[in-house]
Coordinates of C-alpha atoms in Angstrom, one line a residue:
M364 CA 0.3 0.0 0.6
A365 CA 1.8 3.7 -0.8
T366 CA 2.3 5.4 1.7
A367 CA 1.0 8.2 3.5
E368 CA 4.3 10.7 2.3
T369 CA 3.9 8.4 -1.5
L370 CA 0.2 10.1 -1.4
S371 CA 1.2 13.7 -0.7
D372 CA 4.0 13.4 -3.2
N373 CA 1.4 12.0 -5.8
A374 CA -2.0 14.3 -5.7
D375 CA -2.8 14.6 -9.0
D376 CA -2.7 10.5 -9.4
P377 CA -5.2 8.3 -9.8
A378 CA -4.4 5.5 -8.5
A379 CA -2.2 7.1 -5.6
L380 CA -6.5 8.7 -4.5
D381 CA -7.3 5.6 -4.3
A382 CA -5.1 2.9 -2.9
G383 CA -6.8 2.4 0.9
R384 CA -10.3 3.1 -1.1
L385 CA -12.7 -0.3 -0.1
E386 CA -12.9 -1.1 -3.5
G387 CA -11.8 -4.8 -3.4
A388 CA -14.0 -5.2 0.0
S389 CA -17.8 -6.9 -0.3
R390 CA -20.8 -5.1 0.1
P391 CA -21.3 -6.1 3.7
R392 CA -17.4 -4.5 4.9
I393 CA -18.9 -2.1 2.9
F394 CA -21.8 -1.2 3.5
A395 CA -20.7 -1.4 7.5
V396 CA -17.9 0.6 6.8
L397 CA -19.9 3.3 6.1
A398 CA -23.1 2.9 9.0
I399 CA -20.2 3.0 11.4
I400 CA -19.3 6.8 10.0
V401 CA -23.0 7.8 9.8
L402 CA -23.5 6.4 13.2
Y403 CA -20.5 8.3 15.1
T404 CA -22.4 11.6 13.6
E405 CA -25.2 11.7 14.9
V406 CA -23.9 12.6 17.9
V407 CA -24.1 16.1 16.4
P408 CA -27.9 15.8 14.9
F409 CA -29.0 13.9 18.3
Q410 CA -27.5 16.4 20.8
Y411 CA -29.4 19.7 18.7
T412 CA -32.1 18.5 17.8
M413 CA -32.7 16.7 21.7
I414 CA -31.7 20.0 23.4
A415 CA -34.3 22.1 21.4
A416 CA -37.1 19.9 21.4
A417 CA -36.0 20.2 25.7
L418 CA -35.5 23.6 26.1
Q419 CA -38.5 25.2 27.2
K420 CA -38.1 22.1 30.3
M421 CA -34.2 23.0 31.8
S422 CA -35.3 26.3 31.7
R423 CA -36.8 25.3 35.0
T424 CA -33.1 24.5 36.0
F425 CA -32.0 27.6 34.7
S426 CA -34.4 30.1 35.6
T427 CA -32.6 32.5 35.3
V428 CA -30.6 33.2 32.4
G429 CA -34.3 33.7 30.7
G430 CA -34.4 33.9 26.7
N431 CA -30.3 32.9 27.1
I432 CA -31.6 29.6 27.6
N433 CA -31.2 29.9 23.6
W434 CA -27.2 29.3 24.0
A435 CA -27.8 25.5 24.6
V436 CA -27.6 25.6 21.6
I437 CA -25.7 28.8 19.9
I438 CA -23.2 27.5 21.3
L439 CA -22.4 24.1 19.2
G440 CA -22.7 27.4 16.3
V441 CA -19.6 29.2 18.1
V442 CA -17.8 26.9 18.9
G443 CA -18.0 24.8 16.2
A444 CA -17.7 27.3 13.1
S445 CA -14.6 28.2 14.8
A446 CA -13.3 24.6 15.5
T447 CA -14.4 22.7 12.8
P448 CA -12.9 24.3 10.0
L449 CA -9.4 23.8 11.6
L450 CA -10.3 20.0 12.4
G451 CA -10.9 19.4 9.1
K452 CA -7.9 21.0 8.9
A453 CA -5.4 18.4 10.6
S454 CA -7.9 15.9 8.9
D455 CA -6.0 16.6 6.1
I456 CA -2.6 16.6 7.7
W457 CA -2.6 13.6 10.2
G458 CA -5.7 11.5 9.4
K459 CA -9.9 11.7 9.2
K460 CA -9.8 8.8 10.9
K461 CA -7.4 10.1 14.5
L462 CA -9.9 13.9 13.6
F463 CA -12.7 12.1 13.8
L464 CA -12.1 9.6 17.5
L465 CA -10.3 12.7 19.0
C466 CA -13.9 14.5 18.1
G467 CA -15.7 12.0 19.4
I468 CA -13.7 12.4 23.2
L469 CA -14.3 16.0 23.6
F470 CA -17.8 15.1 22.8
F471 CA -17.7 12.3 25.9
A472 CA -16.4 14.8 27.7
G473 CA -18.5 16.9 27.2
C474 CA -21.5 15.0 28.1
V475 CA -20.2 13.6 31.1
I476 CA -20.2 17.5 32.5
C477 CA -23.0 19.1 31.5
A478 CA -24.6 15.6 33.1
L479 CA -23.0 16.2 36.3
T480 CA -24.1 19.8 37.1
T481 CA -26.7 22.5 37.4
D482 CA -24.2 25.1 37.3
W483 CA -24.5 26.8 34.1
T484 CA -21.4 28.5 33.4
L485 CA -19.9 25.0 34.0
F486 CA -22.5 24.0 31.4
L487 CA -21.7 26.3 29.4
V488 CA -18.4 25.4 29.0
G489 CA -19.8 21.2 28.7
R490 CA -22.1 22.3 25.8
G491 CA -18.3 23.5 24.7
L492 CA -16.2 20.6 24.6
S493 CA -19.1 18.7 22.9
A494 CA -19.8 21.7 19.9
F495 CA -16.2 19.4 19.1
S496 CA -18.0 17.2 17.2
V497 CA -19.7 19.0 15.2
A498 CA -16.3 18.4 13.0
S499 CA -17.2 14.7 13.0
Q500 CA -20.0 15.6 10.4
F501 CA -17.8 17.3 7.6
I502 CA -14.6 15.2 8.5
A503 CA -16.4 12.1 7.8
Y504 CA -17.8 13.1 4.1
G505 CA -13.7 13.7 4.0
L506 CA -13.7 10.1 5.3
I507 CA -16.9 8.4 2.6
R508 CA -15.2 10.1 -0.4
D509 CA -11.5 8.4 0.6
L510 CA -12.7 5.4 2.0
L511 CA -15.8 3.9 -0.2
P512 CA -15.8 2.1 -3.8
R513 CA -16.8 6.0 -6.3
K514 CA -19.7 4.3 -7.1
Y515 CA -21.5 4.4 -3.8
I516 CA -19.7 8.4 -3.0
P517 CA -22.9 10.5 -3.6
I518 CA -26.0 7.2 -2.0
G519 CA -23.0 7.3 0.8
L520 CA -22.7 11.2 1.5
G521 CA -26.7 11.0 0.9
M522 CA -26.7 8.6 3.5
V523 CA -25.1 11.3 6.0
G524 CA -27.7 13.1 5.6
A525 CA -30.7 10.4 6.1
G526 CA -28.1 9.6 9.3
L527 CA -29.5 13.6 10.3
G528 CA -32.9 12.8 9.3
F529 CA -33.0 10.0 11.6
S530 CA -31.5 11.8 14.4
G531 CA -34.5 13.5 13.9
A532 CA -37.2 11.8 14.3
L533 CA -35.3 9.6 16.6
A534 CA -33.7 12.1 19.1
P535 CA -37.5 13.8 20.5
V536 CA -38.3 10.3 20.8
I537 CA -35.9 8.9 22.5
G538 CA -35.0 12.5 24.4
G539 CA -38.5 12.7 26.0
I540 CA -39.0 9.2 27.2
L541 CA -35.4 10.8 29.0
V542 CA -36.2 14.3 30.2
D543 CA -40.3 12.7 31.1
H544 CA -39.2 10.2 32.8
F545 CA -35.7 11.3 34.3
D546 CA -35.4 14.9 33.8
W547 CA -32.9 16.4 31.1
P548 CA -30.2 15.2 32.9
A549 CA -30.4 11.6 31.4
M550 CA -30.5 13.4 27.6
F551 CA -26.7 13.4 28.5
W552 CA -25.9 10.8 30.1
F553 CA -28.1 9.0 26.4
L554 CA -25.1 11.4 23.9
A555 CA -22.1 10.4 26.9
I556 CA -23.6 6.3 26.6
F557 CA -24.2 6.1 23.3
T558 CA -20.7 7.8 22.3
L559 CA -18.6 5.3 25.0
V560 CA -20.4 2.3 23.0
L561 CA -19.4 3.6 19.6
T562 CA -16.1 4.7 19.4
P563 CA -14.7 1.1 20.0
L564 CA -16.1 0.1 17.0
V565 CA -14.8 3.1 14.2
L566 CA -11.6 2.8 16.0
F567 CA -11.3 -1.5 15.2
V568 CA -13.7 -1.4 11.6
V569 CA -13.4 1.9 9.7
P570 CA -9.6 2.0 8.3
E571 CA -7.5 5.4 8.3
T572 CA -7.8 6.9 5.0
P573 CA -3.5 7.1 3.7
L574 CA -3.8 10.4 1.6
R575 CA -2.3 12.6 3.7
S576 CA -1.7 16.9 2.9
N577 CA 1.4 17.7 2.5
E578 CA 1.3 20.8 4.7
R579 CA 1.3 21.7 8.0
I580 CA -1.2 24.6 9.6
D581 CA -0.1 27.9 9.7
P582 CA -0.4 29.0 13.4
I583 CA -1.7 33.1 13.1
G584 CA -3.8 32.0 10.0
A585 CA -5.5 29.7 12.3
V586 CA -5.8 32.2 15.5
L587 CA -7.1 35.4 13.2
L588 CA -10.2 32.2 11.4
S589 CA -11.6 31.2 15.1
A590 CA -10.9 34.4 16.7
G591 CA -12.4 36.8 14.1
I592 CA -15.7 33.9 14.2
L593 CA -16.0 34.1 17.3
L594 CA -15.9 37.9 18.0
T595 CA -18.3 38.6 14.7
L596 CA -20.9 34.8 16.7
L597 CA -20.4 36.5 20.2
Y598 CA -22.0 40.4 19.3
V599 CA -24.4 38.5 17.5
D600 CA -25.6 36.4 19.9
N601 CA -25.5 39.0 22.2
G602 CA -26.2 42.1 21.0
Q603 CA -29.6 43.4 22.0
N604 CA -28.8 42.3 26.1
W605 CA -25.4 45.2 25.2
G606 CA -26.8 46.8 22.8
W607 CA -26.2 46.8 18.9
G608 CA -25.2 50.6 18.2
R609 CA -23.1 50.7 21.7
P610 CA -19.0 50.9 20.7
S611 CA -18.2 48.4 23.2
A612 CA -20.8 46.1 20.9
L613 CA -19.6 47.2 18.1
A614 CA -15.7 46.5 18.3
W615 CA -16.8 43.0 18.9
L616 CA -18.1 43.3 15.6
V617 CA -15.4 44.9 14.2
G618 CA -13.0 43.2 16.1
G619 CA -14.0 39.6 14.3
I620 CA -14.1 41.3 10.8
V621 CA -10.8 43.2 10.7
L622 CA -9.2 39.2 11.7
L623 CA -11.8 37.5 9.4
A624 CA -9.6 41.0 6.9
L625 CA -6.4 39.9 7.7
F626 CA -6.9 35.5 7.3
F627 CA -7.9 36.3 4.2
V628 CA -4.7 38.3 3.8
V629 CA -2.5 36.6 5.2
E630 CA -3.8 33.4 3.8
F631 CA -3.3 34.3 -0.1
K632 CA 1.1 35.5 1.0
V633 CA 1.8 32.6 3.2
S634 CA 3.4 29.4 1.3
R635 CA 0.6 26.8 3.4
P636 CA -1.9 28.2 4.1
I637 CA -4.8 26.5 6.0
M638 CA -6.2 26.3 2.6
D639 CA -6.0 27.8 -1.3
M640 CA -7.0 30.9 -0.9
R641 CA -7.9 30.5 -4.5
L642 CA -10.2 27.1 -4.3
L643 CA -11.9 29.2 -1.8
I644 CA -12.8 32.5 -4.8
N645 CA -13.2 28.9 -7.2
P646 CA -17.0 30.0 -7.2
K647 CA -17.7 26.1 -7.7
V648 CA -17.4 25.9 -4.1
G649 CA -17.0 30.2 -3.3
I650 CA -21.0 30.3 -4.5
V651 CA -21.2 27.0 -2.5
L652 CA -20.4 28.7 0.1
V653 CA -22.5 32.1 -0.2
M654 CA -26.1 29.0 -0.7
T655 CA -24.9 28.0 2.4
A656 CA -25.2 30.9 4.2
F657 CA -28.4 31.7 3.2
G658 CA -30.5 28.6 3.1
V659 CA -29.4 26.8 6.4
G660 CA -30.5 28.8 9.1
I661 CA -34.7 27.7 8.4
T662 CA -33.2 24.1 9.1
A663 CA -32.2 25.1 12.5
L664 CA -34.6 27.1 13.2
M665 CA -37.6 25.1 12.9
P666 CA -37.4 22.3 15.0
L667 CA -36.3 25.1 18.1
A668 CA -39.3 27.4 17.6
L669 CA -41.8 24.1 17.0
G670 CA -40.2 22.2 20.9
Y671 CA -40.8 25.7 22.6
M672 CA -44.7 26.9 20.6
T673 CA -45.3 22.9 21.2
Q674 CA -43.9 22.7 25.0
T675 CA -45.8 25.6 26.2
P676 CA -48.9 26.0 27.8
D677 CA -51.8 27.1 25.8
A678 CA -53.6 30.7 27.1
A679 CA -56.2 29.6 28.7
G680 CA -53.5 27.0 31.3
L681 CA -51.2 29.6 32.2
R682 CA -52.9 31.6 32.6
E683 CA -54.4 29.0 35.7
Q684 CA -50.3 28.5 36.4
V685 CA -50.4 32.6 37.4
V686 CA -53.4 31.9 39.5
Q687 CA -51.9 30.0 41.5
G688 CA -48.9 31.1 41.7
V689 CA -50.6 34.6 43.1
I690 CA -52.0 32.0 45.4
A691 CA -49.3 30.3 46.3
H692 CA -47.0 33.6 47.1
T693 CA -50.2 35.4 49.1
E694 CA -50.0 32.1 51.5
Q695 CA -47.1 31.7 51.9
M696 CA -46.5 36.2 52.4
T697 CA -49.2 36.0 54.5
G698 CA -51.2 32.8 55.1
A699 CA -54.3 33.5 53.8
N700 CA -55.9 31.4 51.3
L701 CA -57.3 33.8 48.5
P702 CA -60.6 32.7 46.1
P703 CA -59.4 32.1 42.6
E704 CA -62.3 34.3 41.3
L705 CA -60.4 37.7 43.5
V706 CA -57.5 36.7 41.0
R707 CA -58.3 38.5 37.5
V708 CA -55.4 37.8 34.7
V709 CA -54.9 39.3 31.0
F710 CA -52.2 38.7 29.3
D711 CA -51.4 41.8 26.7
P712 CA -50.1 40.8 24.5
G713 CA -51.4 37.7 24.3
Y714 CA -49.9 34.3 22.0
S715 CA -52.2 32.2 20.4
Y716 CA -50.3 29.1 20.0
G717 CA -49.4 26.2 22.6
N718 CA -50.7 22.9 23.4
G719 CA -48.6 22.0 27.0
F720 CA -47.4 18.5 25.2
G721 CA -44.8 16.9 27.3
M722 CA -40.9 16.9 25.4
L723 CA -42.9 12.9 24.2
A724 CA -45.6 14.5 23.2
Y725 CA -43.8 16.6 21.3
A726 CA -41.9 14.0 19.7
L727 CA -44.6 11.6 18.5
H728 CA -47.4 14.6 16.9
V729 CA -44.6 17.2 15.9
G730 CA -40.4 16.0 15.7
I731 CA -40.8 12.5 14.6
W732 CA -42.4 13.6 11.0
A733 CA -40.0 15.6 9.7
G734 CA -37.8 13.2 10.8
L735 CA -38.8 10.6 8.3
M736 CA -38.8 12.7 5.8
V737 CA -35.7 13.1 6.1
V738 CA -34.3 9.7 6.3
I739 CA -36.7 8.6 2.8
V740 CA -35.6 11.1 0.4
A741 CA -30.7 11.8 1.7
P742 CA -30.6 8.7 -0.5
I743 CA -32.9 8.6 -3.8
A744 CA -31.9 12.2 -3.7
G745 CA -27.7 10.1 -3.5
V746 CA -29.6 8.8 -6.8
I747 CA -30.1 11.7 -8.6
A748 CA -27.2 12.5 -8.0
R749 CA -25.6 10.3 -9.4
R750 CA -27.3 11.5 -12.3
V751 CA -28.8 14.6 -13.1
G752 CA -26.1 15.9 -10.7
S753 CA -26.6 18.5 -7.2
R754 CA -27.0 21.8 -8.5
I755 CA -31.1 20.5 -8.8
L756 CA -31.2 18.8 -5.2
A757 CA -29.9 22.0 -4.5
I758 CA -33.3 23.9 -6.0
T759 CA -36.0 21.9 -5.0
A760 CA -34.6 22.2 -1.2
F761 CA -34.4 26.0 -1.1
A762 CA -38.4 25.6 -2.7
L763 CA -39.3 23.4 -0.1
L764 CA -38.1 25.1 2.6
T765 CA -39.4 28.1 1.6
A766 CA -42.5 27.2 1.4
A767 CA -42.6 25.7 4.7
A768 CA -41.5 29.3 5.9
V769 CA -43.7 31.6 4.3
G770 CA -46.4 28.3 5.5
F771 CA -44.7 29.0 9.2
A772 CA -45.2 33.0 9.1
V773 CA -48.9 33.3 7.0
V774 CA -50.5 30.1 8.6
P775 CA -52.7 30.5 11.5
Y776 CA -51.6 28.1 14.4
S777 CA -52.2 24.5 15.4
W778 CA -50.5 21.9 15.3
T779 CA -51.5 19.7 12.5
A780 CA -50.6 22.7 10.1
Y781 CA -47.2 23.5 11.6
L782 CA -46.7 19.5 11.0
A783 CA -47.5 19.7 7.7
C784 CA -45.7 23.4 6.6
Y785 CA -42.6 21.2 9.0
L786 CA -43.0 17.9 6.1
V787 CA -42.8 19.6 3.9
G788 CA -39.0 21.8 5.6
G789 CA -37.8 18.2 6.3
I790 CA -38.6 16.5 3.4
G791 CA -36.5 19.7 1.3
S792 CA -34.5 19.1 4.4
G793 CA -33.4 15.7 3.2
F794 CA -32.5 17.4 -0.3
L795 CA -29.7 20.4 1.0
Y796 CA -27.8 17.4 3.4
T797 CA -27.6 15.8 0.3
A798 CA -26.7 18.6 -2.6
L799 CA -24.4 20.2 -0.3
P800 CA -22.2 18.0 0.4
N801 CA -21.3 15.9 -2.9
L802 CA -21.2 20.1 -4.4
I803 CA -18.6 20.3 -2.5
V804 CA -16.7 17.0 -3.2
E805 CA -17.2 17.2 -6.5
A806 CA -14.7 20.1 -6.0
V807 CA -12.1 20.8 -4.4
P808 CA -9.4 18.2 -4.9
A809 CA -9.2 15.0 -2.0
E810 CA -6.6 16.2 -0.7
Q811 CA -7.7 19.5 0.3
Q812 CA -11.2 17.4 1.2
G813 CA -11.1 18.7 5.1
I814 CA -10.7 22.3 5.1
S815 CA -12.6 22.0 2.6
A816 CA -15.4 20.5 4.8
G817 CA -14.7 22.2 7.2
M818 CA -15.4 26.2 6.1
L819 CA -18.9 24.9 5.1
G820 CA -19.0 23.3 9.0
V821 CA -18.1 26.9 9.6
V822 CA -21.0 28.8 7.4
Q823 CA -23.6 25.9 8.0
S824 CA -22.6 26.4 12.1
M825 CA -22.2 30.4 11.3
G826 CA -25.9 30.1 9.0
S827 CA -27.8 28.9 12.0
G828 CA -25.8 30.5 14.4
I829 CA -26.6 33.8 13.3
V830 CA -30.5 32.7 12.6
I831 CA -30.9 31.5 16.2
A832 CA -29.1 34.8 17.3
I833 CA -31.3 36.8 16.3
T834 CA -34.6 34.3 16.5
T835 CA -33.0 34.8 20.7
A836 CA -32.5 39.0 19.6
L837 CA -36.7 39.3 18.5
L838 CA -37.9 36.8 21.3
N839 CA -36.9 38.5 24.5
N840 CA -37.8 41.5 23.0
N841 CA -41.6 40.4 22.2
P842 CA -42.5 39.2 25.5
V843 CA -45.9 38.3 26.9
E844 CA -46.9 39.7 29.5
A845 CA -49.8 39.4 32.7
H846 CA -52.2 42.5 33.5
I847 CA -52.2 40.5 37.2
D848 CA -55.5 42.8 39.6
V849 CA -56.6 40.9 43.1
A850 CA -59.5 42.3 44.5
G851 CA -58.2 45.7 43.1
H852 CA -54.6 45.0 44.1
A853 CA -52.8 45.5 39.7
S854 CA -49.4 44.3 39.3
T855 CA -47.2 43.4 36.1
Q856 CA -45.5 40.5 35.4
V857 CA -43.3 39.4 32.9
I858 CA -43.8 34.8 32.2
P859 CA -39.9 34.2 31.7
Q860 CA -40.0 31.8 28.4
V861 CA -43.0 32.8 26.7
F862 CA -42.9 35.2 23.5
T863 CA -45.4 36.6 21.6
D864 CA -46.3 35.5 18.1
R865 CA -45.2 38.2 16.6
G866 CA -41.7 37.1 17.4
Y867 CA -42.1 33.7 15.7
T868 CA -43.7 35.3 13.1
Q869 CA -41.4 38.3 12.7
S870 CA -38.6 35.0 13.1
F871 CA -40.2 33.1 9.7
W872 CA -40.3 35.8 8.3
L873 CA -36.7 35.8 8.4
V874 CA -36.5 33.0 7.5
A875 CA -38.7 33.1 4.5
G876 CA -36.4 35.8 3.0
T877 CA -32.7 34.4 3.3
T878 CA -33.8 31.2 1.4
I879 CA -35.0 33.3 -0.9
V880 CA -31.4 34.6 -1.8
A881 CA -29.8 31.0 -1.4
L882 CA -32.9 29.9 -3.9
V883 CA -31.9 32.7 -6.1
I884 CA -27.9 31.7 -6.2
A885 CA -28.8 27.9 -7.1
V886 CA -30.8 28.5 -9.8
L887 CA -28.0 30.7 -10.9
M888 CA -24.7 29.1 -10.5
R889 CA -23.5 27.2 -12.4
H890 CA -22.2 24.2 -10.8
G891 CA -23.5 20.4 -10.1
R892 CA -25.0 20.5 -13.4
K893 CA -23.2 17.8 -14.2
P894 CA -24.0 14.1 -12.9
A895 CA -23.0 12.9 -9.5
T896 CA -18.5 11.3 -9.8
G897 CA -17.9 11.0 -6.1
G898 CA -14.1 13.2 -6.6
V899 CA -13.0 12.5 -10.2

């Protein structure tokens, strides 16, 4: 077998690039390797879908953080976007399997910390460690490209998308059972055990790809890229609390933009950049990244918003909770047993959503079905990519996701109506999760696969993180207020973790607009019009 050094020196030799590929292996062997790779990446959608759906329940433990409870999800984008390109580059240099396993180990450590703490700061530390797993999905693209026979690569990449849907379908059910019966830390124990069981399978069943990039990580470029992404996302995520226009807040944004600009300047000049800048600005790569940045936000918003909205009590149920809270408080303070008819509660502004579902009820009524759509659609999309190319998948995806976003914004709330919109979004997500990695694989040389997929990961994390951050700001700007009258004594109380319809509607219109931009880019894009080849 060719050595890693030989492969680096013969990057243009097809025979060298195919060394280590499972060309002569049996189908069971090939699909066993693919299944383990896909399952190991499941920790990313598992943790996102579970935790996004459980935020309303977790807010009872972290009751002082308000709308910032969304940071349990946002931090995936902040840390994941900062770390993914570096881990992707490291996988090109030192081996994709090694970095794949490292992501799993860090994820395991983060889950254990989250399961053991009720301190918000320490919880975020655990979530930050878990966020390194975001890179595993994009390293998996490189493993699939390097190991699978080429005819299976487009379908294999689609199976990663199907895995995302599988987790999206299964995670709310598992999370619902765990949260409803054991409380939210049980989710993190499940994720830790899941990773602990799969790690030996990755270690002993999945071969290491012999392909290496004969390069090194540019430390200056690494610091500029990671720090620039981090400062920019911190401004977006905290802008509402800091004040968007305050000089002290804008300094974070300006600093992030300056560092990212310096990254491009430095990387054009150094002899061995983190990523060949000519490749990054090539339309085949650059346009795909821009399209992704605009179009991916809806896939992050749907599970978060629907998890919140369906698990919130309806107005009548919330009113009863407030009345009982007033009665309990009065009894505690005065010892008097206040009759409920003396407590009058009016919500102004009010809200029209809410079912009071437990997490399992949310999963069975709503969460599972969109994930199943992805499971069904993504492998089919891989077959379509082999025949007609990936551009048509992107166009279909963004058309369906736009329709879903508009539906959420204009359809009066009921869980059945929102489920219908979510199913449309699930079909669109299945096409999208297959289109994006295939477009990148077709656009870049094999020795740049890790860093290129890493840059795709950056863009996906930033796009999702920005949308969730803006959604958090919009929701916090639209709280539900309870006007309470107790025997003529009036007071006003902001209801924590409950927001008006307007906050959600504004968020859905936001992603409808950005997804339309992505759709236009996909229609105009020249790349991806030929059948996918697996990177030939």
